[in-house]
Coordinates of C-alpha atoms in Angstrom, one line a residue:
X1 CA 5.9 40.8 19.2
X2 CA 2.3 40.0 20.5
X3 CA -1.0 40.0 18.5
X4 CA -2.1 43.2 20.6
X5 CA 1.1 45.0 19.2
X6 CA 0.3 43.4 15.9
X7 CA -3.3 44.6 15.7
X8 CA -2.6 47.9 17.6
X9 CA 0.1 48.5 14.4
X10 CA -2.4 47.6 12.2
X11 CA -5.0 50.0 13.1
X12 CA -2.5 53.2 14.0
X13 CA -0.6 52.5 10.8
X14 CA 2.5 51.8 13.6
X15 CA 2.4 55.1 15.2
X16 CA 2.0 53.4 18.9
X17 CA 5.2 51.7 18.0
X18 CA 6.9 54.6 16.4
X19 CA 6.1 57.2 19.6
X20 CA 7.4 54.1 21.8
X21 CA 10.7 53.9 19.4
X22 CA 11.0 57.5 19.8
X23 CA 11.2 58.0 23.9
X24 CA 12.8 54.7 24.7
X25 CA 16.1 57.0 24.7
X26 CA 14.0 59.0 27.7
X27 CA 13.6 55.7 29.8
X28 CA 15.6 55.7 33.1
X29 CA 18.5 53.0 32.3
X30 CA 17.6 51.6 35.6
X31 CA 13.8 50.9 34.7
X32 CA 12.8 47.3 35.1
X33 CA 12.0 45.4 31.6
X34 CA 8.5 44.7 33.0
X35 CA 8.0 48.6 33.8
X36 CA 9.3 49.6 30.3
X37 CA 7.0 46.9 28.8
X38 CA 4.0 47.9 30.7
X39 CA 4.8 51.6 29.9
X40 CA 5.3 50.5 26.3
X41 CA 1.8 48.9 26.4
X42 CA 0.3 51.5 28.0
X43 CA 1.3 54.0 25.0
X44 CA 0.3 51.7 22.5
X45 CA -3.4 51.4 24.0
X46 CA -3.6 55.1 24.1
X47 CA -2.6 55.4 21.0
X48 CA -5.0 52.8 19.6
X49 CA -7.7 54.9 21.3
X50 CA -7.0 58.1 19.6
X51 CA -7.0 57.0 16.7
X52 CA -10.2 54.8 17.1
X53 CA -12.0 57.9 18.4
X54 CA -10.1 60.0 15.1
X55 CA -11.5 57.6 13.0
X56 CA -14.6 57.6 14.3
X57 CA -15.1 61.2 14.3
X58 CA -14.3 60.8 10.3
X59 CA -16.9 58.3 10.0
X60 CA -19.5 60.6 11.9
X61 CA -18.5 63.5 9.7
X62 CA -19.1 61.2 6.5
X63 CA -22.3 60.4 7.6
X64 CA -23.4 64.1 8.7
X65 CA -22.2 65.2 5.3
X66 CA -23.9 62.7 3.2
X67 CA -27.2 63.2 5.3
X68 CA -26.8 66.9 4.5
X69 CA -26.6 66.1 0.8
X70 CA -29.6 63.7 0.6
X71 CA -31.3 66.9 2.7
X72 CA -30.3 69.4 0.4
X73 CA -30.7 67.3 -3.1
X74 CA -33.1 64.7 -2.0
X75 CA -32.6 60.8 -3.3
X76 CA -34.2 58.7 -6.4
X77 CA -36.7 57.3 -4.1
X78 CA -38.1 61.2 -3.4
X79 CA -38.4 61.7 -7.2
X80 CA -40.1 58.0 -7.7
X81 CA -43.4 60.0 -6.4
X82 CA -43.8 62.2 -9.4
X83 CA -44.5 59.3 -11.5
X84 CA -43.3 59.5 -15.1
X85 CA -41.8 62.7 -14.8
X86 CA -39.6 61.7 -11.7
X87 CA -38.8 58.6 -13.7
X88 CA -37.6 60.4 -16.3
X89 CA -35.3 63.2 -13.8
X90 CA -34.0 60.0 -12.5
X91 CA -32.8 58.8 -16.0
X92 CA -31.4 62.3 -16.3
X93 CA -29.6 62.4 -13.2
X94 CA -28.1 59.0 -14.5
X95 CA -27.0 60.1 -18.0
X96 CA -25.2 63.0 -16.8
X97 CA -21.9 61.4 -16.2
X98 CA -21.9 59.6 -19.4
X99 CA -23.3 62.4 -21.5
X100 CA -20.3 64.9 -20.2
X101 CA -17.8 62.2 -20.8
X102 CA -19.0 61.6 -24.7
X103 CA -19.5 65.6 -25.2
X104 CA -16.1 65.9 -24.3
X105 CA -14.5 63.0 -25.8
X106 CA -16.1 64.5 -28.9
X107 CA -14.9 67.9 -28.5
X108 CA -11.5 66.6 -28.0
X109 CA -12.0 64.1 -31.3
X110 CA -12.8 67.4 -33.3
X111 CA -10.5 69.9 -31.5
X112 CA -7.2 67.4 -32.1
X113 CA -7.8 66.7 -35.8
X114 CA -8.2 69.9 -36.7
X115 CA -11.8 69.9 -37.9
X116 CA -12.5 73.1 -35.0
X117 CA -9.1 75.0 -36.1
X118 CA -8.9 78.6 -35.9
X119 CA -10.6 78.8 -32.1
X120 CA -9.8 82.2 -30.1
X121 CA -7.3 81.7 -26.9
X122 CA -10.8 82.2 -24.8
X123 CA -12.1 79.0 -26.7
X124 CA -9.6 76.9 -26.1
X125 CA -8.6 78.1 -22.7
X126 CA -12.5 76.8 -22.2
X127 CA -12.1 73.5 -23.7
X128 CA -9.0 72.9 -21.3
X129 CA -11.3 73.8 -18.5
X130 CA -14.0 71.6 -19.9
X131 CA -11.6 68.8 -20.0
X132 CA -10.1 69.2 -16.5
X133 CA -13.4 69.5 -15.2
X134 CA -15.0 66.6 -16.8
X135 CA -11.7 64.3 -16.0
X136 CA -11.6 65.4 -12.9
X137 CA -15.1 64.5 -12.1
X138 CA -15.0 61.3 -13.9
X139 CA -11.6 60.1 -12.5
X140 CA -11.3 62.1 -9.3
X141 CA -8.4 63.3 -7.9
X142 CA -5.8 60.8 -8.1
X143 CA -6.4 60.4 -11.8
X144 CA -5.9 64.0 -12.4
X145 CA -2.5 64.0 -10.4
X146 CA -1.2 61.2 -12.7
X147 CA -2.4 63.1 -15.7
X148 CA -1.3 66.9 -15.0
X149 CA 2.2 66.2 -16.0
X150 CA 1.1 65.0 -19.0
X151 CA -1.1 68.2 -19.6
X152 CA 1.8 70.3 -18.5
X153 CA 4.4 69.2 -21.0
X154 CA 1.8 68.9 -23.9
X155 CA 1.0 73.0 -23.1
X156 CA 4.7 73.6 -22.5
X157 CA 5.3 71.8 -25.9
X158 CA 2.3 73.7 -27.7
X159 CA 3.7 76.7 -26.3
X160 CA 7.1 76.4 -27.7
X161 CA 8.9 76.0 -25.0
X162 CA 10.1 72.2 -24.8

């Protein structure tokens, strides 16, 4: 495997090789090896170019999204021009994640320790929703995917469905 093949496979996830492997059975049996090699190289180059275009489009989409957020919500530097009020807003904005996290932790400790007993079904549902929202916000989709089986198992045990 040449250096170009390795770089192409690295950038495309091996897509070029996969395509070539898939169509090699359709090469004419009398096709000279040089022509096969040129065709394989052309397929891999095209795959690499298309993959690069996709990566570039994805990067442009992310940049547009980030710019749209900056335009709609502003940045911390925009708030600095409002003096101490702007500084307070920047501080509160930065505190939001830890405050929600610690509030949820406090609610969970009170709830699971039994100090908040006798909650209605609606209140318990609200607790679960707040927990899921905060955990999703703090740990992202991957973290939630890892935790959801445990939550489902806990809920089924709580409902008596073992």
